[in-house]
Each structure stands twice: as structure tokens, then as C-alpha cells.
XYZ file of C-alpha atoms in Angstrom:
666
model
C 94.720 -32.073 -40.847
C 91.232 -32.048 -39.459
C 90.891 -30.242 -36.011
C 87.923 -30.937 -33.649
C 86.878 -28.721 -30.719
C 83.686 -28.332 -28.814
C 82.067 -24.948 -27.387
C 79.397 -25.871 -24.731
C 76.554 -23.575 -23.760
C 73.764 -24.379 -21.091
C 70.793 -22.382 -21.172
C 68.308 -22.946 -18.593
C 64.541 -22.016 -19.610
C 62.598 -21.495 -16.378
C 58.843 -22.271 -16.966
C 57.390 -20.869 -13.755
C 57.347 -17.437 -11.576
C 56.883 -16.746 -8.075
C 57.079 -18.974 -5.277
C 57.727 -22.748 -5.910
C 54.700 -24.834 -5.089
C 54.455 -28.583 -4.187
C 51.696 -30.504 -6.185
C 48.500 -29.508 -4.412
C 47.335 -31.505 -1.878
C 44.612 -34.190 -2.014
C 41.196 -33.615 -0.118
C 41.885 -36.866 1.674
C 44.266 -35.530 4.356
C 47.306 -37.400 5.226
C 50.628 -37.208 6.897
C 53.674 -39.526 6.836
C 55.686 -40.510 9.897
C 58.842 -42.290 9.924
C 58.671 -45.367 12.158
C 62.115 -45.330 13.857
C 61.088 -41.535 15.259
C 58.014 -42.667 17.177
C 57.281 -45.246 20.249
C 55.455 -47.498 19.548
C 56.096 -47.539 15.777
C 52.432 -47.588 14.965
C 49.356 -45.427 14.951
C 49.219 -46.097 18.736
C 52.159 -43.349 19.230
C 51.391 -39.906 20.458
C 52.329 -38.328 17.326
C 49.847 -40.670 15.266
C 47.120 -40.220 17.631
C 47.577 -36.305 17.610
C 47.303 -36.267 13.769
C 44.384 -38.506 13.829
C 42.616 -36.320 16.087
C 43.215 -33.500 13.714
C 41.366 -35.176 11.142
C 44.390 -36.808 9.059
C 45.152 -40.177 7.953
C 48.539 -41.299 9.021
C 50.865 -43.424 7.026
C 53.789 -45.217 9.305
C 56.808 -45.568 6.952
C 59.461 -48.206 7.821
C 62.998 -47.393 6.540
C 62.437 -49.306 3.622
C 59.060 -47.661 2.898
C 60.798 -44.420 3.398
C 63.540 -44.928 1.083
C 61.115 -46.320 -1.516
C 59.195 -43.100 -1.413
C 62.443 -41.117 -1.751
C 63.172 -43.188 -4.865
C 59.870 -42.329 -6.386
C 58.417 -45.848 -6.252
C 56.126 -45.672 -3.033
C 54.788 -48.975 -1.767
C 51.095 -49.923 -2.143
C 49.236 -47.541 0.208
C 52.084 -45.039 0.236
C 52.445 -41.807 -1.751
C 55.471 -39.479 -2.739
C 56.685 -37.059 -0.070
C 54.815 -34.122 -2.011
C 51.493 -35.727 -1.727
C 51.546 -35.532 2.169
C 50.289 -32.488 4.072
C 53.309 -32.813 6.598
C 56.270 -35.236 7.234
C 56.722 -36.141 11.026
C 60.030 -36.965 12.596
C 58.697 -37.692 16.009
C 60.014 -38.533 19.302
C 60.780 -42.246 20.088
C 60.602 -41.366 23.751
C 63.920 -39.998 24.637
C 66.411 -42.042 22.640
C 69.885 -41.126 22.596
C 72.206 -41.053 19.536
C 70.965 -40.157 15.898
C 70.371 -44.012 14.616
C 66.696 -42.932 14.582
C 67.064 -40.502 11.835
C 69.406 -42.579 9.511
C 66.715 -43.224 6.993
C 65.566 -39.669 6.848
C 69.457 -38.371 6.571
C 69.864 -41.012 3.774
C 67.397 -39.240 1.426
C 67.185 -35.892 2.685
C 68.013 -34.167 -0.533
C 64.786 -35.471 -1.914
C 62.449 -34.563 0.892
C 64.043 -31.535 2.142
C 63.196 -29.446 -0.766
C 59.703 -30.336 -0.620
C 58.981 -29.058 2.782
C 61.227 -25.710 2.364
C 58.205 -23.728 1.507
C 55.798 -25.372 3.826
C 55.418 -24.713 7.665
C 58.223 -26.332 9.564
C 58.673 -26.625 13.156
C 61.651 -28.051 15.009
C 61.836 -28.897 18.734
C 64.590 -29.683 21.105
C 62.448 -31.920 23.582
C 61.226 -35.548 23.819
C 57.560 -34.271 24.061
C 56.496 -37.685 23.603
C 58.181 -39.113 26.346
C 56.349 -36.440 28.594
C 52.836 -36.598 27.046
C 51.484 -39.133 29.439
C 52.078 -36.956 32.486
C 52.378 -33.402 31.043
C 49.180 -31.681 29.451
C 51.541 -29.284 28.175
C 53.436 -31.759 26.170
C 50.245 -33.019 24.552
C 48.990 -29.125 23.737
C 52.506 -28.688 22.367
C 52.167 -31.534 19.817
C 48.646 -30.687 19.058
C 49.631 -27.160 18.110
C 52.614 -27.768 16.509
C 51.403 -30.647 14.021
C 48.349 -27.974 13.289
C 51.078 -25.675 12.616
C 52.883 -28.006 10.244
C 49.850 -28.589 8.245
C 48.762 -25.024 8.087
C 49.870 -24.302 4.577
C 47.696 -26.796 2.493
C 49.605 -25.943 -0.891
C 53.103 -27.041 0.456
C 53.986 -30.151 2.660
C 55.182 -28.975 6.161
C 57.548 -30.793 8.534
C 57.348 -31.373 12.349
C 60.594 -32.731 13.535
C 61.716 -33.551 17.296
C 65.345 -33.977 18.196
C 64.215 -36.109 21.103
C 67.316 -37.037 23.383
C 69.450 -37.561 20.187
C 72.006 -34.807 21.407
C 71.467 -34.495 25.200
C 74.774 -36.247 25.818
C 77.003 -33.986 23.880
C 77.522 -31.220 26.595
C 78.405 -27.931 25.472
C 80.064 -28.920 22.116
C 78.275 -27.381 19.111
C 77.286 -30.389 16.854
C 75.648 -30.141 13.452
C 72.341 -31.864 12.833
C 73.065 -33.647 9.359
C 69.372 -35.088 8.805
C 67.945 -31.312 8.856
C 70.964 -29.733 7.026
C 68.956 -29.282 3.553
C 65.731 -27.886 4.758
C 66.569 -24.377 4.473
C 68.809 -22.726 1.758
C 69.952 -20.344 4.286
C 72.097 -22.847 6.399
C 71.879 -25.734 8.738
C 71.383 -26.548 12.564
C 73.759 -26.976 15.238
C 73.029 -27.990 18.816
C 74.441 -28.332 22.276
C 72.891 -30.778 24.995
C 71.061 -29.003 27.735
C 68.406 -30.084 30.743
C 66.544 -27.072 31.431
C 63.080 -26.057 32.947
C 62.201 -22.537 32.424
C 60.802 -22.152 28.904
C 59.732 -18.690 27.226
C 57.824 -18.170 24.204
C 59.362 -15.537 21.972
C 56.835 -15.738 18.895
C 53.255 -16.610 18.337
C 51.014 -17.930 15.379
C 47.298 -18.684 15.207
C 47.879 -22.430 15.155
C 50.195 -22.258 18.196
C 47.574 -20.092 20.318
C 47.268 -22.897 22.844
C 51.165 -22.415 24.041
C 52.237 -20.761 27.098
C 55.613 -20.461 29.136
C 53.615 -22.502 31.858
C 52.647 -25.367 29.838
C 56.325 -25.726 28.272
C 58.102 -25.461 31.690
C 58.857 -27.800 34.620
C 58.787 -31.339 33.207
C 61.819 -32.368 35.147
C 63.900 -31.815 32.031
C 61.977 -29.682 29.608
C 64.574 -29.492 27.080
C 67.548 -31.775 25.991
C 68.598 -29.990 22.682
C 69.570 -26.240 22.438
C 70.407 -24.500 19.123
C 73.414 -22.473 18.749
C 73.206 -22.028 15.159
C 70.057 -21.936 12.936
C 69.015 -20.546 9.273
C 68.038 -16.955 8.984
C 64.866 -17.798 7.621
C 63.765 -19.675 10.836
C 62.022 -17.968 13.939
C 62.999 -18.702 17.505
C 59.536 -19.866 18.937
C 60.871 -20.760 22.233
C 63.855 -20.557 24.637
C 65.217 -21.760 27.997
C 65.894 -19.076 30.357
C 67.879 -21.029 32.877
C 70.300 -22.626 30.498
C 74.175 -22.605 30.866
C 75.199 -18.535 30.178
C 77.416 -19.714 27.262
C 74.381 -21.242 25.563
C 72.058 -18.090 25.920
C 72.672 -16.863 22.396
C 69.301 -15.362 21.454
C 67.660 -11.996 22.799
C 63.974 -11.837 22.216
C 61.980 -8.800 21.487
C 61.083 -8.301 25.192
C 64.447 -8.203 25.993
C 64.801 -11.597 27.659
C 67.974 -13.475 26.756
C 67.970 -17.468 26.477
C 68.924 -20.717 24.846
C 66.538 -21.590 21.820
C 65.052 -24.924 21.778
C 62.027 -24.745 19.446
C 62.283 -22.983 16.068
C 59.628 -22.307 13.253
C 59.334 -21.207 9.753
C 56.106 -20.179 8.301
C 53.495 -17.440 7.073
C 52.075 -15.783 10.097
C 54.721 -16.394 12.634
C 54.754 -12.973 14.754
C 57.994 -12.305 17.086
C 57.007 -10.883 20.514
C 58.009 -7.631 21.650
C 60.232 -6.499 19.021
C 59.707 -3.164 16.780
C 61.659 -3.003 13.604
C 58.879 -0.957 11.696
C 57.943 2.504 12.009
C 54.527 3.729 10.398
C 54.131 7.492 9.073
C 52.244 9.722 6.719
C 48.986 7.443 7.049
C 45.728 8.024 5.510
C 42.555 6.353 4.912
C 40.374 7.487 2.184
C 36.861 6.575 1.243
C 36.462 4.794 -2.031
C 32.788 4.122 -2.074
C 29.465 4.008 -0.052
C 30.055 0.010 0.329
C 32.602 0.816 3.200
C 35.687 0.281 0.738
C 38.879 2.497 1.667
C 42.166 3.240 0.429
C 44.800 2.811 3.239
C 48.078 4.630 2.434
C 51.068 4.850 4.552
C 54.759 4.928 4.513
C 56.823 2.512 6.458
C 60.587 2.906 7.371
C 62.851 0.003 8.521
C 64.019 0.894 12.141
C 65.586 -2.662 12.768
C 68.753 -4.439 11.869
C 67.417 -6.857 9.179
C 66.556 -6.151 5.624
C 62.896 -5.910 5.223
C 61.345 -7.386 1.744
C 57.727 -8.349 2.843
C 54.967 -7.024 5.099
C 52.078 -9.236 6.348
C 48.780 -7.947 7.791
C 47.830 -10.177 10.610
C 45.139 -10.392 13.235
C 42.760 -8.481 11.174
C 39.445 -7.868 13.259
C 36.240 -9.482 12.227
C 34.256 -7.388 9.515
C 37.721 -5.706 8.348
C 39.240 -7.188 5.207
C 42.863 -6.049 3.833
C 43.832 -6.558 0.048
C 46.747 -7.630 -0.215
C 47.421 -9.139 3.069
C 50.989 -10.123 1.883
C 53.049 -7.074 0.569
C 55.977 -7.359 -1.630
C 57.850 -4.171 -1.186
C 58.810 -2.316 -4.319
C 62.699 -2.795 -3.052
C 64.224 -4.364 -0.334
C 64.583 -1.896 2.800
C 67.864 -1.651 4.694
C 68.087 0.185 8.039
C 66.575 3.728 7.884
C 65.098 3.002 4.322
C 61.448 3.533 3.554
C 58.609 3.492 0.950
C 55.010 4.438 0.685
C 52.386 1.764 0.065
C 48.606 1.415 -0.611
C 46.267 -1.163 0.683
C 42.338 -1.560 0.025
C 40.365 -2.070 3.138
C 36.708 -3.268 3.539
C 34.871 -2.150 6.768
C 31.550 -4.229 6.682
C 30.948 -3.206 10.367
C 31.043 0.538 9.829
C 33.577 0.713 12.684
C 35.146 4.027 13.259
C 38.627 2.612 13.947
C 40.292 -0.632 13.987
C 43.570 -2.145 14.912
C 45.770 -4.954 13.082
C 49.214 -6.403 13.167
C 51.819 -5.391 10.632
C 54.607 -8.028 10.352
C 58.127 -7.450 8.753
C 59.957 -10.068 6.977
C 63.549 -10.480 5.439
C 64.224 -11.698 1.866
C 63.952 -15.321 3.079
C 60.679 -14.688 4.640
C 62.182 -14.838 8.097
C 59.828 -12.812 10.607
C 61.814 -9.888 12.100
C 58.975 -8.203 14.203
C 55.661 -7.109 14.362
C 53.727 -3.859 15.452
C 50.056 -2.962 16.130
C 48.759 -0.293 13.800
C 45.315 1.486 14.236
C 43.092 3.127 11.308
C 40.504 5.545 11.481
C 37.487 5.531 9.059
C 35.838 8.652 7.974
C 32.273 9.006 6.350
C 32.393 8.842 2.319
C 31.804 11.865 -0.081
C 34.047 11.510 -3.251
C 35.296 8.130 -4.556
C 38.472 8.582 -6.771
C 39.348 5.654 -9.036
C 41.487 4.842 -12.243
C 44.040 7.589 -11.215
C 47.273 8.070 -13.243
C 50.143 10.688 -12.824
C 51.831 11.092 -16.221
C 55.113 13.506 -16.335
C 55.001 16.516 -18.384
C 58.514 16.955 -20.038
C 60.461 19.595 -18.615
C 57.847 21.312 -16.547
C 58.176 19.581 -13.060
C 54.670 18.801 -13.249
C 52.330 15.923 -14.134
C 48.952 15.388 -15.857
C 46.773 13.842 -13.185
C 43.624 11.884 -14.624
C 41.066 10.570 -12.381
C 37.797 9.181 -12.283
C 35.475 10.718 -9.550
C 32.132 9.316 -8.201
C 29.540 11.013 -6.238
C 28.940 8.959 -3.022
C 27.076 11.500 -1.282
C 23.126 11.985 -1.315
C 23.589 15.347 -3.041
C 24.133 16.584 -6.747
C 27.618 17.890 -6.869
C 28.375 20.559 -9.464
C 32.066 22.064 -8.359
C 34.945 20.031 -6.831
C 37.670 22.207 -5.073
C 41.097 20.726 -4.944
C 42.997 22.046 -1.933
C 46.543 20.915 -0.790
C 46.060 19.062 2.536
C 46.310 21.429 5.595
C 48.143 19.318 7.437
C 51.137 18.865 4.917
C 54.214 21.250 4.233
C 52.902 24.291 2.460
C 53.244 24.689 -1.126
C 53.871 21.013 -1.781
C 50.990 20.502 -4.064
C 49.304 23.001 -6.483
C 46.675 22.192 -9.093
C 45.645 23.740 -12.340
C 42.637 24.312 -12.500
C 41.903 23.968 -8.787
C 38.204 24.035 -9.195
C 36.689 21.371 -11.404
C 33.147 22.018 -12.651
C 31.047 19.169 -13.265
C 27.701 18.733 -15.120
C 26.257 18.501 -12.245
C 26.934 15.066 -10.896
C 24.185 13.069 -9.537
C 24.655 10.714 -6.740
C 26.331 7.401 -7.822
C 27.346 8.755 -11.138
C 31.044 9.139 -12.075
C 33.060 11.886 -14.497
C 36.763 11.553 -15.844
C 38.790 14.721 -15.553
C 42.444 15.878 -15.879
C 44.275 18.669 -14.131
C 47.773 19.444 -13.984
C 49.544 18.944 -10.454
C 52.764 20.457 -9.474
C 54.939 19.504 -6.460
C 57.419 21.672 -4.415
C 60.897 20.866 -3.820
C 61.604 18.676 -0.548
C 57.766 17.489 -0.155
C 57.975 13.663 0.678
C 55.285 11.377 -0.547
C 52.368 10.564 0.093
C 50.982 13.826 -1.242
C 47.483 14.424 0.271
C 44.843 16.893 -0.616
C 41.200 17.848 0.295
C 38.569 17.647 -2.285
C 35.668 19.681 -1.354
C 32.417 19.110 -3.004
C 29.781 21.895 -3.467
C 26.206 21.806 -4.977
C 24.970 24.168 -7.913
C 24.309 26.936 -5.179
C 27.888 26.518 -3.990
C 26.739 25.163 -0.857
C 29.490 22.816 0.765
C 28.171 19.264 0.828
C 30.980 17.685 2.373
C 34.813 17.038 1.828
C 37.181 14.236 1.239
C 40.682 13.628 2.165
C 42.564 11.859 -0.705
C 46.126 11.036 -1.647
C 47.531 11.251 -5.173
C 49.113 8.235 -6.694
C 52.564 7.395 -7.374
C 53.944 8.396 -10.861
C 53.537 6.166 -13.901
C 54.793 6.402 -17.671
C 52.401 7.117 -20.455
C 51.073 4.273 -22.767
C 54.139 3.023 -24.908
C 56.530 5.366 -22.832
C 59.908 3.616 -21.939
C 61.332 5.179 -18.736
C 64.629 3.244 -18.320
C 66.441 1.105 -20.789
C 70.006 -0.545 -21.420
C 72.094 0.493 -24.117
C 71.151 -1.062 -27.598
C 72.597 -4.515 -27.787
C 73.434 -4.899 -24.269
C 70.656 -7.678 -23.685
C 72.020 -11.005 -24.861
C 75.824 -10.027 -25.078
C 78.563 -12.247 -24.454
C 81.711 -11.270 -22.271
C 84.870 -13.204 -21.195
C 85.629 -13.891 -17.482
C 87.626 -11.070 -16.115
C 86.604 -8.518 -18.760
C 85.321 -5.151 -17.321
C 81.785 -4.976 -18.283
C 80.355 -1.502 -18.952
C 76.563 -0.919 -18.180
C 74.874 2.012 -19.726
C 71.472 2.915 -18.678
C 69.422 5.537 -20.737
C 66.888 7.657 -18.490
C 63.914 9.129 -20.356
C 63.963 13.141 -19.951
C 60.276 12.657 -18.944
C 61.244 11.577 -15.549
C 61.136 14.609 -13.349
C 64.021 14.984 -10.930
C 65.388 11.709 -10.515
C 66.746 10.989 -7.065
C 68.083 7.539 -7.111
C 69.185 4.783 -9.571
C 70.161 1.252 -8.737
C 71.553 -1.056 -11.289
C 70.855 -4.905 -10.114
C 72.326 -8.285 -10.936
C 69.369 -10.531 -9.514
C 69.244 -9.279 -5.884
C 72.806 -7.961 -5.933
C 73.297 -4.024 -6.348
C 76.149 -3.476 -8.732
C 76.137 0.326 -8.445
C 73.947 2.995 -7.035
C 73.594 6.598 -8.277
C 72.429 9.532 -6.204
C 71.375 12.746 -7.948
C 70.760 16.336 -6.747
C 67.437 18.017 -6.573
C 68.475 19.998 -9.945
C 69.957 17.376 -11.764
C 68.065 15.841 -14.697
C 70.653 13.286 -16.399
C 69.915 11.306 -19.313
C 71.641 8.478 -18.357
C 74.461 6.803 -16.025
C 77.256 4.198 -16.814
C 78.584 1.836 -14.317
C 81.660 -0.641 -14.737
C 81.116 -4.177 -13.431
C 84.434 -5.739 -12.394
C 85.391 -9.316 -11.641
C 82.403 -11.036 -12.803
C 82.862 -14.904 -12.622
C 81.399 -17.330 -15.060
C 77.612 -17.402 -15.480
C 74.583 -16.359 -16.855
C 73.222 -12.708 -15.299
C 69.725 -10.998 -15.313
C 70.310 -7.275 -14.896
C 67.592 -4.560 -14.142
C 67.679 -0.784 -13.690
C 65.492 0.563 -10.793
C 64.974 4.218 -10.205
C 63.189 6.185 -7.618
C 62.204 9.929 -8.327
C 61.541 12.750 -5.928
C 57.854 11.899 -5.604
C 58.510 8.256 -4.416
C 57.621 6.772 -7.935
C 59.650 3.542 -8.559
C 60.405 2.872 -12.063
C 61.973 -0.315 -13.712
C 63.681 -1.112 -16.943
C 63.135 -4.326 -19.031
C 65.358 -7.057 -17.662
C 68.554 -7.746 -19.863
C 70.520 -11.127 -19.855
C 74.296 -11.204 -20.408
C 76.515 -14.339 -20.666
C 80.014 -14.504 -18.939
C 82.107 -17.210 -20.435
C 85.967 -18.466 -20.147
C 88.146 -17.577 -22.942
C 88.657 -20.765 -25.159
C 91.572 -21.306 -27.788
C 93.136 -23.989 -29.574
C 96.667 -25.390 -28.583
C 98.154 -23.491 -31.478
C 96.681 -20.320 -30.225
C 93.999 -19.519 -32.502
C 90.565 -18.603 -30.887
C 87.448 -20.735 -30.827
C 84.204 -19.448 -32.878
C 82.463 -16.553 -30.934
C 78.783 -16.809 -30.187
C 77.054 -13.402 -29.482
C 73.698 -11.805 -28.879
C 72.202 -14.763 -27.024
C 68.701 -14.480 -26.255
C 65.736 -16.825 -25.100
C 62.380 -15.258 -25.506
C 58.886 -16.865 -25.384
C 60.765 -20.412 -25.833
C 62.604 -19.051 -28.629
C 66.600 -19.493 -28.359
C 68.663 -17.594 -30.787
C 72.457 -16.692 -31.084
C 74.891 -15.333 -33.682
C 77.900 -17.333 -34.923
C 80.997 -15.631 -36.874
C 81.825 -17.913 -39.447
C 84.977 -18.297 -41.577
C 85.052 -19.270 -45.119
C 85.217 -23.082 -45.888
C 84.620 -24.372 -41.971
C 81.871 -26.479 -41.286
C 79.891 -25.730 -38.164
C 77.639 -28.390 -36.367
C 75.165 -27.147 -33.891
C 74.390 -30.106 -31.492
C 71.910 -30.245 -28.512
C 70.851 -32.536 -25.552
C 68.686 -32.539 -22.930
C 71.173 -33.780 -19.931
C 74.769 -33.558 -19.295
C 74.879 -36.687 -17.078
C 74.188 -38.976 -20.019
C 74.195 -36.895 -23.058
C 72.596 -37.901 -26.510
C 73.747 -35.276 -28.694
C 71.633 -34.666 -31.732
C 72.586 -32.448 -34.680
C 70.393 -29.219 -34.912
C 71.979 -27.646 -37.809
C 74.848 -27.781 -40.164
C 76.506 -24.336 -41.318
C 79.222 -23.766 -44.068
C 81.063 -20.745 -43.269
C 81.413 -17.807 -45.566
C 83.021 -15.226 -43.276
C 79.382 -13.927 -42.339
C 77.434 -13.783 -39.022
C 74.871 -16.466 -39.091
C 71.762 -16.312 -36.738
C 70.970 -19.575 -35.277
C 67.303 -20.212 -33.942
C 66.167 -23.003 -31.902
C 62.347 -23.578 -30.490
C 62.331 -24.556 -26.812
C 58.609 -25.648 -25.936
C 57.788 -27.139 -22.738
C 61.413 -27.990 -21.808
C 63.201 -26.840 -18.527
C 66.737 -27.013 -19.802
C 68.657 -27.638 -23.135
C 72.400 -27.750 -23.545
C 74.142 -26.597 -26.729
C 77.658 -27.405 -28.212
C 79.222 -26.394 -31.218
C 81.572 -28.737 -33.258
C 83.806 -27.376 -35.939
C 85.450 -29.215 -38.793
C 88.240 -27.443 -40.276
């Protein structure tokens, strides 16, 4: 009797990293407007004229045009959604009901993902209706469309809710047409006719907006947001709404009903403070006015923070990077230390900028103003590395030092920062002898540096320079880098054989992490599955563990990428190589016998491999297909079992996904 059964395995091979971007926009700038959302349904509408005034070509799409674009077959003169700088759903001059959005709602699954990484602004007012009599309405449309097209690598969205929901009263009602523009949730609104607008966030493209020019239209809002995605910022709210609708408290303490929402890089909430900056130093790197700005930041707000943005940088000042991805997500009370390169071409002695905090979905939490002081240059440190010395509690500190003064330097004195806690940093030797070092010349040196217990990073010191006569030329304040591994050193790793392992649903999965003894006084270890922490470990000041073990319970079916992350007592952050595991449902035949077992599944450099346990005399057929919707299974390999474990290898160049099944003749 021949038995036939299948084991299906789907492996998704991602061919990209970082943010997903739309196709780069063409140089001939253009926007697409849905005709049913403007009045008149031509380029004479306020929205079209505003876009034209900003230098854009405007395409007006009828519902059939919009549907054809969504189907990937744009009519002549039109383009696919991702080839536009922005999509516009305007105001057909205060129309009630949502018939104007039928075409947009019908293929929202196509255009919504395209605008997710662009700038999005959604308003609950009929600004086009008021544009003829209110200069503020025209100002808003100009600024809002400018904001929507302000991200030239991603398609943006300008959307008005006109008077669509003005008659629903206090009943919280979803907005289906916009339900997919964010992965963090949808929008729900109530009706409202309110007058007193108040801005709660700013953006350079929206600089022309004020409370005054958004207020007193004789019905300045018609739709108020009661629910919105967490990655959107409240841009403006109504202060005179029904108290039950005043669901948002701004950073300046005012409470109101949101009626304009936005999402995009550079949005800054007004008046809130969820960051604390401490232990800040600005060290000179070279005579061309380049400095290293190091600081520690603490999350003092309620939302987790993953990104910092550096905004409103004064003319003549440059910062690199201006968008910082934090080493780990900071929850309330947690902090980390960072380094930024600053160029000061004006020679200013001080300058101030804005630091913005963003959540994991790039939602803008708050912003603070921070000021920097610049000192004259003396010594420039570069190519620095701290490598742990096993079992000593110390590090080898290797650095390149350049004389950026006007005097030859013979000696450098390394002295603990007088402003820091005592006995935190000691150097051996603490006097570095040079050839002497002429102006503009560099030398590489290595000293041993040891750290006292309980001394927080960053670790600053003074480098005093003296000439051949031991005359002190100058001194430079500098901060030690965070520790790093030596060449070829593996600091953290999962147990051998864990990467690519296969587990049944419901099995307790042991996760073992090996920790290299070269790490001095580990403080914190986290085992992560994607962004989810499986388990955290805290270590005391004298603990020197060689590893840690966690047990992951109740894991649902799926493919998981795990990583171990350790922070040491000096603030250094260490990562393991990722490990991929597979959790599948146990399969069996009707007679109770088990299905063949696959193990050690791996996909590296587009080469997919797995191991198959065979039985003598059984014929195994490895089959593949590119799609499960209309599969065309092709036999990849035939194996005759001999009770051995066989390794199956398949190359996957230039494919996004490949599905496998195992067909067995017995």
C-alpha cells in the first residue's frame, strides 16, 4: 500500500535591509488627486491650484482612473501610485457622507502601503470650502501639501475628511478609507463644529500655521479624532469642543479634541519634555572646527524611545548623524550614551539645537532644546579602541593622537577628569612620550586603562600637552570610547547547533548564551526574538558568568530570529550573531507513525539548506514552488533513504520567497 503525505515549509528570503522605500520619484514632480474629493473636479480646484503653485504637475484621476492605477494599468498620462510625490484626497467643499471616498476605499490595500513611509497629514475640516474667504485656510493647504511632498524618496498623503462625518454627533465612527495607512491602527472620529484651534506640534514645512489662522471660520472643524495610530502626531486640536471629545493633552498642558494629525520626519511636539541630557562633553578633533559631542540621554517620558533626531541646527553648524537609532529601546528611566560629530564652521563659542525623541514606530514623543559649548583645539584623538584584558578589569586603550596646536609636543599627560568621581579612570603609563610631535603630525600609542567600581560612562579625562622643556602648551578634554572586541573575538554566542534548529509547537525551547570571559563585569543581558525580550538577566558588580540559559515557553508556530544583547558596567553594548529557529506543528499519519523530520534549517547568502532523516527503502521527493495561491510544484531532488541523515541544498538567487514540500513514497 503506497502512502502519500506532504510536509510544507515556507522560507521567506528578504532581499533588503533598513527602511522600505518607494521607487525614487522622477525629477518632473507630480501629484495625483482623486476627482471625487475636490470641487470642481479639475485643476481649477483649490488643492490642484495649490500644488501647481508649489511647482507640481497635477493629474486628476476619476474613480475608473484610480482603479486602473491600483490594478497596475495606469491610463495614458497617468502613473502607478509610487511614482507620485503625493496622493491628495481633498475637500469637495463640505460634502456629507463618504461617497467621495468610495474609489480610494476600494483599493486602499494597494496605495496605503506606498504612503506609509512618506509624510502624511490628515485634517478634519473643509479647508477648500473656506479657502475663498479665509486666508488661513489657504495657508493651511499650502503648508500641508508642502509637508506631504517633503519626503522626496517616499510618496506622501494629504487627506481631508471634509464634512463627511460632521453629522454623526458623539458616536465614535471608524474611517475605513484610511484604515491601512498605518500598521499601528486605524482612525475613528466624532462630529464637531468648533472654533478655537490650537497647534500642538511644528514642522519646517508647516511654519506658516498659527492658532489664529486656523480659528474662527464659523465652523473651523467638522471631524474630531477620538482614536488614531500611535505613529501619528497630533498637529492641532480644538479647545472648545465637547468635554467628552477632549481626549488629548498637549505638552504645554492644554487639553483638547484632535482634528489635524500628521506623521513624518521632523515633526516636533510643542512643550513636552521626555528627555534628560547629562554628562555632556564637546571635544575638539581637528583644526577645521570638527568636534566630537558625547552625551548620555535618559528617557523621562512615558513612551519607549528608539530614535533621536537633531533639528533646528543653526547655520554654520553640521551634525552627523542627524537621525540616531539608539543601541536599544529606552523605556522610562533607562538611558544610554551617544557620540555625534559636529562641524562648527563659524567658530561660534556656543550653539543650541533641538533634540527630538521618537518611538519605535517613529511617532514623535517630544523635543528639548540643548546647547553646546566649543573650546579651542589642542590634541585630536582618532582611531580609538578599548579591548578588554582578560581577568584584569582593565582595557588596552589604543589611539591615534595628532598635534593640532602650533607648538611641537614631546609629552602628553593623561589625567582623570577633575569634574568626575575620584579614582574612576587610571592610566598606565599616565605620561606618553612622543618623538616630539610636530604640528599637524600624528602618532599611535597604547596604554592600559582601568576603571573604578560604580563609575558611569562616559569616562572623561584631560590630555595635557607639553613641549621638550616640559612647558605646558595646552590641555584638551576627551572622552574614552565604549569598549569593543578584538579582531576575530566572539563576545556572545548561542550554543552550538541552535541556529537553524527545529521545534514542535508547545515544546519548551532552551536558549543557551555563552559569554566570553574577556568581558569585564557584565551588567545586563537580554535575549531578544525580534523586538520582544524573552528574558533579562542582571549581574552583580563581582559576577563574572560564562553564560546564561533561558527557557522560552508557549511559542506559537513561526520562524524566529533571536539575538543576545549585553551591556557591561562601562556602558559598552555587545551583540551576538543572529540565530534563526523554526517552530512547526507536529505532524503524524493516521496510523500514528511520525512524518519525516527536517532539522538544521539555514538560509545564508541565498543558499538554503536543511537536513532530512531518512528510512531505508523510502523514496523522498523534494518539491518547490514560488507561490501557494496557484502552486506549480517542481521536483528539486529525489532521495532514496538508507537510514542516514541527508543534507539538502538549494540556491535561491534573486527571489523573495520559495515554498518547499516533502512528498514521500513508502
